[in-house]
Short mmCIF file of C-alpha atoms and ligand atoms in Angstrom, two decimals:
data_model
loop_
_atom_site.label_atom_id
_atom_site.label_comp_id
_atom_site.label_asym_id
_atom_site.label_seq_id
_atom_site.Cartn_x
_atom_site.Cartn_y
_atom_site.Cartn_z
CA UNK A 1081 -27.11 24.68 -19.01
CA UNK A 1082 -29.86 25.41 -21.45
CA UNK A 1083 -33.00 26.72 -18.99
CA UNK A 1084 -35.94 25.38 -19.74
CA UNK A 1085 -38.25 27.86 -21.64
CA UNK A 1086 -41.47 25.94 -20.90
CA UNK A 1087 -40.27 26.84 -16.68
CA UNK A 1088 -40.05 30.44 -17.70
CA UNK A 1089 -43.70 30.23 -19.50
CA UNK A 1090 -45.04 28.85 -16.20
CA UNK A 1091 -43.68 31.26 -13.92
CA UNK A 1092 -44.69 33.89 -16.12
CA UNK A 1093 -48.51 32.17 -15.81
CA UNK A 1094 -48.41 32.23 -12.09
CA UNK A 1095 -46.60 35.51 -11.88
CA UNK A 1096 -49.28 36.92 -13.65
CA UNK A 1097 -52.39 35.29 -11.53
CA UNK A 1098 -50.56 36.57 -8.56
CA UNK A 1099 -50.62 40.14 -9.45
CA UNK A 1100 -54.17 40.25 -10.33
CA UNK A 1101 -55.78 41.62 -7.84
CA UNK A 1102 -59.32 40.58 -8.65
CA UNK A 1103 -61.02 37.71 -6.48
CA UNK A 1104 -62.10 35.09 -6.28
CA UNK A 1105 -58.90 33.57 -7.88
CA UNK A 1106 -59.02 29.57 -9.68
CA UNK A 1107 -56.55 27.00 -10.38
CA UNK A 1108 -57.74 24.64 -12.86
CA UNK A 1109 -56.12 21.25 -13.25
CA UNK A 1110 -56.52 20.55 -17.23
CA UNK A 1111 -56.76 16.86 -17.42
CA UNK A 1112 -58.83 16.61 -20.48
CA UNK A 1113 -56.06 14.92 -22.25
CA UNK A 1114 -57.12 13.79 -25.97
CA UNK A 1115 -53.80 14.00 -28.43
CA UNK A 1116 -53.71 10.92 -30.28
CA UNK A 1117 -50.71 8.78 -28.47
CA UNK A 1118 -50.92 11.19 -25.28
CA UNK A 1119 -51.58 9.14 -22.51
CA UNK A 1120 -48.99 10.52 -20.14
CA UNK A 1121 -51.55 12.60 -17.79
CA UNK A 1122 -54.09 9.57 -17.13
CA UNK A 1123 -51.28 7.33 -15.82
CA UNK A 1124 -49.59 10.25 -13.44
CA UNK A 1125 -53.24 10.67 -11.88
CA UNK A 1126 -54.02 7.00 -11.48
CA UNK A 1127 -50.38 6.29 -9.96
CA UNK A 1128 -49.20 9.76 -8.77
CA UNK A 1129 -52.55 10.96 -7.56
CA UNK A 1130 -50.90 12.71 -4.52
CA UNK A 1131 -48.84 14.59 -6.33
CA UNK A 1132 -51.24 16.56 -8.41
CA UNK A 1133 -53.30 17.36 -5.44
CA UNK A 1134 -50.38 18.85 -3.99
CA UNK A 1135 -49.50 20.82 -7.06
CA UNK A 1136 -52.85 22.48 -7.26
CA UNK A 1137 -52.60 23.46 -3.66
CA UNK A 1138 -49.41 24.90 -4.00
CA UNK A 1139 -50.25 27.25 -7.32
CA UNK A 1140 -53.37 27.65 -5.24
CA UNK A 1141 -51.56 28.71 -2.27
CA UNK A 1142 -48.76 30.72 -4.55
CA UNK A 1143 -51.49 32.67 -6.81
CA UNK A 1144 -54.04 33.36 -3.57
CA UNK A 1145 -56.82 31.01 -4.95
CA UNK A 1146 -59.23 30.20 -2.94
CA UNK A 1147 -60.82 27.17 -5.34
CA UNK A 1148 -59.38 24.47 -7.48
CA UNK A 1149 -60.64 22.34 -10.37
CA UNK A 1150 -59.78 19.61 -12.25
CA UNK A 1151 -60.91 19.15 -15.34
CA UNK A 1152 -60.66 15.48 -16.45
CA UNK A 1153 -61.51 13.54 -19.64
CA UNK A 1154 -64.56 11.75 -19.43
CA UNK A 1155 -63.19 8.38 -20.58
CA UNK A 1156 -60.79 8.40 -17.07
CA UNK A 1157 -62.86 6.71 -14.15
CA UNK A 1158 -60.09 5.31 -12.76
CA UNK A 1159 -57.54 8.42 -13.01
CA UNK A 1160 -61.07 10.63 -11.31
CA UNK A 1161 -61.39 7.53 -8.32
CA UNK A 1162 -57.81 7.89 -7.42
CA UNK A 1163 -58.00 11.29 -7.25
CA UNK A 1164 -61.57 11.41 -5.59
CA UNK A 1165 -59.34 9.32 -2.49
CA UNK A 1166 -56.82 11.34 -2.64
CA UNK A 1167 -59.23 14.48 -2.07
CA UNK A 1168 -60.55 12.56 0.89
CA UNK A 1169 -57.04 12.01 2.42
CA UNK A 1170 -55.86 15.58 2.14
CA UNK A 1171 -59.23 16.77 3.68
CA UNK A 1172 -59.30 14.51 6.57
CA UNK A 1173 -54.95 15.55 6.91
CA UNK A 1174 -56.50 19.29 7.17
CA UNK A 1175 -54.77 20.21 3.81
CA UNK A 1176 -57.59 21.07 1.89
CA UNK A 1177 -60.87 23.49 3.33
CA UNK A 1178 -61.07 26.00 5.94
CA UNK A 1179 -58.10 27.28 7.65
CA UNK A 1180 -55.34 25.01 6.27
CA UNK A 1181 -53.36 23.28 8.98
CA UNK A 1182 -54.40 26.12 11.22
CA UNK A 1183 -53.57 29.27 8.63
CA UNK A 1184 -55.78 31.91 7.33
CA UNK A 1185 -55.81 30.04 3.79
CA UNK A 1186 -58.59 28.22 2.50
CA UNK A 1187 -58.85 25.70 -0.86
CA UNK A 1188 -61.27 23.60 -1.89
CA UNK A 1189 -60.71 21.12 -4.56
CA UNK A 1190 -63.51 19.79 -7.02
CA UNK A 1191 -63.67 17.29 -10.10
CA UNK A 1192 -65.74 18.58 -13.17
CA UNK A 1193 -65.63 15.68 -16.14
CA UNK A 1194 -65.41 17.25 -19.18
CA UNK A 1195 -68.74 16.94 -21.40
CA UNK A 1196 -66.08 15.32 -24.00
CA UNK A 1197 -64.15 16.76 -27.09
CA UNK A 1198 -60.45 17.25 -28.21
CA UNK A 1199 -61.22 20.86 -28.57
CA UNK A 1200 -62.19 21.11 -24.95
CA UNK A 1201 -58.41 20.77 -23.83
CA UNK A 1202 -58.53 24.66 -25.39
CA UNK A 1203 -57.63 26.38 -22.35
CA UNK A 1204 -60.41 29.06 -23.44
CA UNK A 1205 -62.66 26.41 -24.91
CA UNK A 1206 -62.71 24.61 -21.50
CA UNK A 1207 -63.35 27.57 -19.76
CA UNK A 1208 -66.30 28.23 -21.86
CA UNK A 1209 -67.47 24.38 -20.99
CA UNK A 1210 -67.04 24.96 -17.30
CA UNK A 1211 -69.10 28.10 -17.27
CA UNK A 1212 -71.59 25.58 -19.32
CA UNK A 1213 -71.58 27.18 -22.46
CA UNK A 1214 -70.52 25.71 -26.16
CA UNK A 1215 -67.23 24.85 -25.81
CA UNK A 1216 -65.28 27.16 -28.35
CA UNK A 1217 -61.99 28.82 -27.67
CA UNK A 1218 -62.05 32.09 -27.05
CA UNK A 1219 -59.97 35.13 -28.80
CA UNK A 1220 -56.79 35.96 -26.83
CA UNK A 1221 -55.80 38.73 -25.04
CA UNK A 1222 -57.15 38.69 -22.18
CA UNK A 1223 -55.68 35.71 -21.26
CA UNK A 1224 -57.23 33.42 -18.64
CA UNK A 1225 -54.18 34.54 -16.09
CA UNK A 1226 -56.37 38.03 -15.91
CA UNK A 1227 -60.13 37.20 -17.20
CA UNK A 1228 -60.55 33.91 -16.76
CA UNK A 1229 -63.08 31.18 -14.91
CA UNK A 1230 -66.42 33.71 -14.86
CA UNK A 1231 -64.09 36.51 -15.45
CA UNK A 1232 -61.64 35.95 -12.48
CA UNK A 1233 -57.92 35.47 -12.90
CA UNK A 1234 -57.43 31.71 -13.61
CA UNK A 1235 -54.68 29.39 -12.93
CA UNK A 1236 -54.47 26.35 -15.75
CA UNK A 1237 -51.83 24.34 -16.13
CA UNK A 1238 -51.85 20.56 -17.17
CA UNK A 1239 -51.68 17.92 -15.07
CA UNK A 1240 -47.91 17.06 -15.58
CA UNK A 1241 -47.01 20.78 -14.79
CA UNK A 1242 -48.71 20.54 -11.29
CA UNK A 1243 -47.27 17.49 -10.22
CA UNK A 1244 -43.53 18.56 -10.75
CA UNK A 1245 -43.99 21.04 -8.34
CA UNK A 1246 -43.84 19.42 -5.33
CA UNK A 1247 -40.80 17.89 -5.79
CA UNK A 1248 -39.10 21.16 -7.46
CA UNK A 1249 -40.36 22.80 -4.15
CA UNK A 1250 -38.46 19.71 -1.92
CA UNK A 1251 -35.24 19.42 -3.49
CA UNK A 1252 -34.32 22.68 -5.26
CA UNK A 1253 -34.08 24.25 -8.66
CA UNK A 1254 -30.81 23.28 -8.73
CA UNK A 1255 -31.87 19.90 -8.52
CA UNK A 1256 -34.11 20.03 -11.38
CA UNK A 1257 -31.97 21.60 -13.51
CA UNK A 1258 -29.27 18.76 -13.14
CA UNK A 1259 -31.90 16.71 -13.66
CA UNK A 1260 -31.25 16.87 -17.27
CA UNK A 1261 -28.60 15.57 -19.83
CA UNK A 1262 -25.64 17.33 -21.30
CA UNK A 1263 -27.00 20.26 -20.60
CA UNK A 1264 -30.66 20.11 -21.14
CA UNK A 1265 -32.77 21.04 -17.39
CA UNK A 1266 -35.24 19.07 -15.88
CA UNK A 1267 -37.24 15.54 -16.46
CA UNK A 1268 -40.50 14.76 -18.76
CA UNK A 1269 -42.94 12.19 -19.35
CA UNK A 1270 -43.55 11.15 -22.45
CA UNK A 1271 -46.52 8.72 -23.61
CA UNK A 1272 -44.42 5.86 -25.81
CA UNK A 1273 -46.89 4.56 -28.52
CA UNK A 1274 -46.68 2.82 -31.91
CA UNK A 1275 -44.14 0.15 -33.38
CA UNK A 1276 -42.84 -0.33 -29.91
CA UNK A 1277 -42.27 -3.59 -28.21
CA UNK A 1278 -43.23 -1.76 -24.52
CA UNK A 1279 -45.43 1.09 -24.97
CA UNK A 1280 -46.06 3.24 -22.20
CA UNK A 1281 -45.25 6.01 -20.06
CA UNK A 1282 -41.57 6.58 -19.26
CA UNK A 1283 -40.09 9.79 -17.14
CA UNK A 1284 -36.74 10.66 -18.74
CA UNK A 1285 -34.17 13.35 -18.40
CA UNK A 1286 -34.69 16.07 -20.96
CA UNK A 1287 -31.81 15.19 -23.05
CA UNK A 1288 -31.95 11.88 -23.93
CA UNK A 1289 -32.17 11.05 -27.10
CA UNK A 1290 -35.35 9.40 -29.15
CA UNK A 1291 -33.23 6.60 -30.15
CA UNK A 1292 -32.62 6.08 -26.62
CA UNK A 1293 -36.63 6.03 -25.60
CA UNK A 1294 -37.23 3.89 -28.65
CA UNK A 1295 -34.83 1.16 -26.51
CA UNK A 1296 -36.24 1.65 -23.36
CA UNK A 1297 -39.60 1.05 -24.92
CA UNK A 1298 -37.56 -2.34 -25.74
CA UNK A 1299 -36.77 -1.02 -28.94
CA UNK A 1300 -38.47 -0.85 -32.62
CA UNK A 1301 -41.76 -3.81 -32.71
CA UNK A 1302 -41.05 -7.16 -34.40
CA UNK A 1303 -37.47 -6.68 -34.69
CA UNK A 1304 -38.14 -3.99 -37.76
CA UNK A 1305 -36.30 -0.63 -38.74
CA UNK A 1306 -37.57 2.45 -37.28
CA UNK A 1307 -39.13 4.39 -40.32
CA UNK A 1308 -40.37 7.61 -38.71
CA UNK A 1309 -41.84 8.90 -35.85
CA UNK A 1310 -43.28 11.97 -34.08
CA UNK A 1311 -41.99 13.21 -31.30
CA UNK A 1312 -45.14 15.30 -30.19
CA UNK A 1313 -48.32 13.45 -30.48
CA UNK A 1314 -50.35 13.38 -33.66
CA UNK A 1315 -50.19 16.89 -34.56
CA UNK A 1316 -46.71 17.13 -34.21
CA UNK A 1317 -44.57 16.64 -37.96
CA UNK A 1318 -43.09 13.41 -38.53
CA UNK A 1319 -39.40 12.64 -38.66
CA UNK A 1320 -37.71 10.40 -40.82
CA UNK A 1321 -35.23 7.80 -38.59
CA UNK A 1322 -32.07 9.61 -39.01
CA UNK A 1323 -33.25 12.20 -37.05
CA UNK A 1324 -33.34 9.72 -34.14
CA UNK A 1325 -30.30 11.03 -32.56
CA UNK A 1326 -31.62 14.21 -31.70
CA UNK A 1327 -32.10 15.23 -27.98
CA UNK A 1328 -35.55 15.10 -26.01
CA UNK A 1329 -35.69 18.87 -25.48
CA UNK A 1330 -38.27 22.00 -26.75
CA UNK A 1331 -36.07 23.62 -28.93
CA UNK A 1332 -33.71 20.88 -30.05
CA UNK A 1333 -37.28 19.22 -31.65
CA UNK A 1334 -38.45 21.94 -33.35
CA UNK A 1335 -34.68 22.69 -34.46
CA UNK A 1336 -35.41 19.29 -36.56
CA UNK A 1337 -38.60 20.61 -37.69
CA UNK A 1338 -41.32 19.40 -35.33
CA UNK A 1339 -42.36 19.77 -32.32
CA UNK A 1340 -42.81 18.27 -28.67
CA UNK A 1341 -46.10 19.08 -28.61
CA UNK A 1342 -48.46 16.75 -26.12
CA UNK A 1343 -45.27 14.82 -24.62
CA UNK A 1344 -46.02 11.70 -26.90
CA UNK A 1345 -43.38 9.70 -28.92
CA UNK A 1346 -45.06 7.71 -31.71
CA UNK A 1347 -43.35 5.03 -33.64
CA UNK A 1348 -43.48 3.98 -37.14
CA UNK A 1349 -41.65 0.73 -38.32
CA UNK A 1350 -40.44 0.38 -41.54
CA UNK A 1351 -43.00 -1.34 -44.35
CA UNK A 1352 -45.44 0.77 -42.91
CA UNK A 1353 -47.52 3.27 -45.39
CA UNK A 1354 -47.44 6.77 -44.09
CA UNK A 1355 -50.10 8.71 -46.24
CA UNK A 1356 -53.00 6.83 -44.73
CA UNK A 1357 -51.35 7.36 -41.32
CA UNK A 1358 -51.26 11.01 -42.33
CA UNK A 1359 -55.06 10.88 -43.67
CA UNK A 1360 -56.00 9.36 -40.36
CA UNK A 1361 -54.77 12.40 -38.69
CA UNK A 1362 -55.78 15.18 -40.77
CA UNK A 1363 -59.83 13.03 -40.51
CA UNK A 1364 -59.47 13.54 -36.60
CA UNK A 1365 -58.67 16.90 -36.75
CA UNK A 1366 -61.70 17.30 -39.43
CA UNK A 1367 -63.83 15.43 -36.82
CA UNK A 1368 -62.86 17.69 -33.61
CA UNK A 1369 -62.91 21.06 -35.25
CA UNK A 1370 -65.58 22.86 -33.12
CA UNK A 1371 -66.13 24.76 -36.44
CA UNK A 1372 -65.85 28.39 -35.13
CA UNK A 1373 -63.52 29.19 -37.71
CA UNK A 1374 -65.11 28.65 -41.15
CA UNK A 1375 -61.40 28.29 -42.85
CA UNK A 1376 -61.03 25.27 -40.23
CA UNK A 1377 -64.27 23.93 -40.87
CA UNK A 1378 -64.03 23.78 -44.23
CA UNK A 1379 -60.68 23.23 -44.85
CA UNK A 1380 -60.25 20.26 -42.85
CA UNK A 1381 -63.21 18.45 -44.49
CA UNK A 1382 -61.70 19.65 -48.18
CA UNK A 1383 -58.19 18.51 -47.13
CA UNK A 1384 -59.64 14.84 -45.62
CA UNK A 1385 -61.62 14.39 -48.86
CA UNK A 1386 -58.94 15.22 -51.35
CA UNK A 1387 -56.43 12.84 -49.70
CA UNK A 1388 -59.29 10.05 -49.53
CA UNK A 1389 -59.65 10.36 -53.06
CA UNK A 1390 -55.83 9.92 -53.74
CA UNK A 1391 -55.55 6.97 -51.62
CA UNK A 1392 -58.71 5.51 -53.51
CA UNK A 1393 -57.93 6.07 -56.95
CA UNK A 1394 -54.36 6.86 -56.80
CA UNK A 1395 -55.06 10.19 -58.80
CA UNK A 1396 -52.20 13.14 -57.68
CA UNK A 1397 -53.02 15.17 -54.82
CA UNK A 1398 -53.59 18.83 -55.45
CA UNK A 1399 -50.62 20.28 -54.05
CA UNK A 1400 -51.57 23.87 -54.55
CA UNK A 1401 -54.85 23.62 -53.23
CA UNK A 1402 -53.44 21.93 -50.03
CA UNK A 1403 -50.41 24.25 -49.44
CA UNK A 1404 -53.25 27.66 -49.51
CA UNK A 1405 -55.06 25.50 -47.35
CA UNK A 1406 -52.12 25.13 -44.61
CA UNK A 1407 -51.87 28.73 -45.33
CA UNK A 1408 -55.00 29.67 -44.52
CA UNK A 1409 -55.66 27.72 -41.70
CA UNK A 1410 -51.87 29.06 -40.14
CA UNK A 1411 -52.92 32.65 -40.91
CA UNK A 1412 -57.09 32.47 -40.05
CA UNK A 1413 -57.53 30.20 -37.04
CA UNK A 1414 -58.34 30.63 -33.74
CA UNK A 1415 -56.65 28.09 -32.07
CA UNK A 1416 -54.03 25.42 -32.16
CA UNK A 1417 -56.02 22.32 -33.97
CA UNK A 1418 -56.28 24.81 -37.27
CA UNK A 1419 -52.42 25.42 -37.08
CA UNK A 1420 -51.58 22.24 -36.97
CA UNK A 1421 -54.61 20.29 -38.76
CA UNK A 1422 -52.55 19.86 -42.06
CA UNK A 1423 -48.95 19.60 -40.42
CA UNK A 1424 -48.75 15.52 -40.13
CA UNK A 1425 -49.57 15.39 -43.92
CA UNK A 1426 -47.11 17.98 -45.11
CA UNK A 1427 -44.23 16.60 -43.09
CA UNK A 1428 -45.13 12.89 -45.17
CA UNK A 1429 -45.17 14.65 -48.09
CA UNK A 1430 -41.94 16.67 -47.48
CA UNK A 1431 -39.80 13.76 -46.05
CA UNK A 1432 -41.19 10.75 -48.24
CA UNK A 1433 -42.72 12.42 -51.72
CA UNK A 1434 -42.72 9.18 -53.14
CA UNK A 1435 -45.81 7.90 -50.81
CA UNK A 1436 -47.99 10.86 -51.95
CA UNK A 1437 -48.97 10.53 -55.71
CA UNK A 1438 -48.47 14.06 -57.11
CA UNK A 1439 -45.80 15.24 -54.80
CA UNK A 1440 -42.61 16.14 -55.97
CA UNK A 1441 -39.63 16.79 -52.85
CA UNK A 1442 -40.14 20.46 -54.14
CA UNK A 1443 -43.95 20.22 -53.34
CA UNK A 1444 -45.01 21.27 -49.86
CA UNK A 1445 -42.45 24.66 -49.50
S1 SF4 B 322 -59.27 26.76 -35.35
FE1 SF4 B 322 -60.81 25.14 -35.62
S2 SF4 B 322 -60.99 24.16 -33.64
FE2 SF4 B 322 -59.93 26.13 -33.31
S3 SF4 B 322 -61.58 27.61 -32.82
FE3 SF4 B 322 -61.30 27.68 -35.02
S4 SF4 B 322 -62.80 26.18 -35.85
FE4 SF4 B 322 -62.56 25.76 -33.66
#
């Protein structure tokens, strides 16, 4: 049985909450999903509302928190009205304010919608927001588990996280961890977007196989070949389609070279051009970089105008100026969207050199 590591990382988190000793204590909810592709946490909270409600209380009741917040993505009205109800419900059941059912424990619950921006679903970035100030992310250590919300030891896990805890709670580790496939532990939603003829959100067993999503999705759009995809939202690398086989899992992904990333499978049929997929990916990143970071700032906007020009004019990309510009950005950045900024293109350029004038297979190393 291979445990999961992302269980260990979360007991860690609440471990670490619990042993603070500082009060008050917060759980935050982050629900400001914005990955390209990742759509998984908007349709738990509109259909599963209950369940992430309960998940906060529990870390709340777990950590000693007295206060819990979600932070949700502006664009989700409908995911924030289910939830608003289901607020109301536990309230009027006597699960959420003063003396729950009859104990010494108190938790109130509260929506804040995010001002907007990808950079925002920063853990430190979106503390910074909800304390109303620019949101930036913040240098680590501390860590938000020991100076977090207003310098209190904070709680944040994302919305998928919380609402697997209930039913971890009811029916056992054991449970979850032969929940899995051939070995793997546990389930996972993953957002199913692209060449697909049934895009959506589909809870699997960690294990299964991307081929086997692709099918459930109903399979590969307009009868095509599968050309690539990747298995992490947009900032995780793309795959070529003989990687297909491999297992649903953390560390079988990144085994292959990518990542899981944001939970979000996205699908590329064959015929399809991947370099101004890539460019399209590298602009958002250029867009949502809070610009903290000059290397991030800059490098982004020099990396989305040199492939521009290419797919203009056709001239060769630069390779050398883009691979000390991956460098810089892995070695200089604060936070995840500079690590990963110029991934999507190097992973095109690495698995199909022939799409990216001036590449050569040798190219990205
Ligand atoms: S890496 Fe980019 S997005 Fe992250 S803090 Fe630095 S400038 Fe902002």
């Amino acid at each position: 049985m291979v445990r999961s590591r992302v269980g260990s990382a979360i007991h860690m988190k609440w471990k670490l909450v619990r042993g603070e000793e500082a009060r008050p204590k917060y759980v935050v909810c982050n629900a400001d999903e914005s990955e390209p592709g990742t759509f998984k946490d908007r349709v738990i909270m509109e259909e599963l509302p209950h369940l992430v409600v309960e998940g906060i209380a529990l870390g709340a009741f777990v950590v000693g928190a007295e206060k819990g917040i979600i932070y949700i993505r502006h664009e989700y009205g409908r995911a924030k009205a289910a939830l608003e109800a289901e607020l109301d419900r536990a309230r009027l059941a006597g699960l959420l304010g003063s003396g729950v059912l009859g104990s010494d424990f108190n938790l109130e619950i509260e929506i804040f919608v995010s001002p907007g921006g990808y950079i925002l679903g920063e853990e430190t970035a979106l503390l910074e927001a909800l304390e109303d100030r620019r949101g930036e992310p913040r240098n680590k250590p501390p860590f938000p588990g020991q100076v977090g919300l207003r310098g209190r030891p904070t709680l944040m896990n994302n919305v998928e996280t919380l609402a697997l805890v209930p039913g971890i709670l009811r029916h056992g580790v054991s449970w979850w961890e032969s929940a899995g496939r051939d070995g793997h532990s546990g389930l996972k939603f993953i957002s199913v977007s692209g060449h697909v003829e049934r895009p959506g959100v589909y809870e699997i067993p960690t294990g299964t196989t991307v081929a086997e999503l692709i099918e459930l999705a109903g399979g590969v759009s307009g009868d095509r070949a599968l050309k690539a995809f990747a298995p992490g939202g947009a900032s995780s690398n793309f795959l070529p389609a003989e990687h297909a086989d491999v297992p649903i899992d953390f560390a079988t992904i990144e085994e292959r070279g990518s990542m899981m990333g944001s939970g979000a499978l996205v699908v590329v049929a064959e015929g399809t051009p991947l370099l101004p997929l890539a460019a399209n990916i590298v602009r958002f990143f250029r867009n949502e970089s809070c610009g903290k970071c000059v290397p991030c700032r800059l490098g982004t906007q020099k990396a989305t105008e040199m492939i521009e020009a290419t797919i203009e004019s056709g001239a060769p990309l630069d390779w050398s100026v883009i691979r000390k510009l991956n460098l810089l950005l892995g070695e200089t950045s604060i936070c995840g969207l500079g690590y990963v900024a110029l991934n999507p293109l190097i992973s095109v350029a690495e698995h199909w050199p022939g799409e990216v004038p001036g590449c050569s297979a040798e190219a990205p190393e």
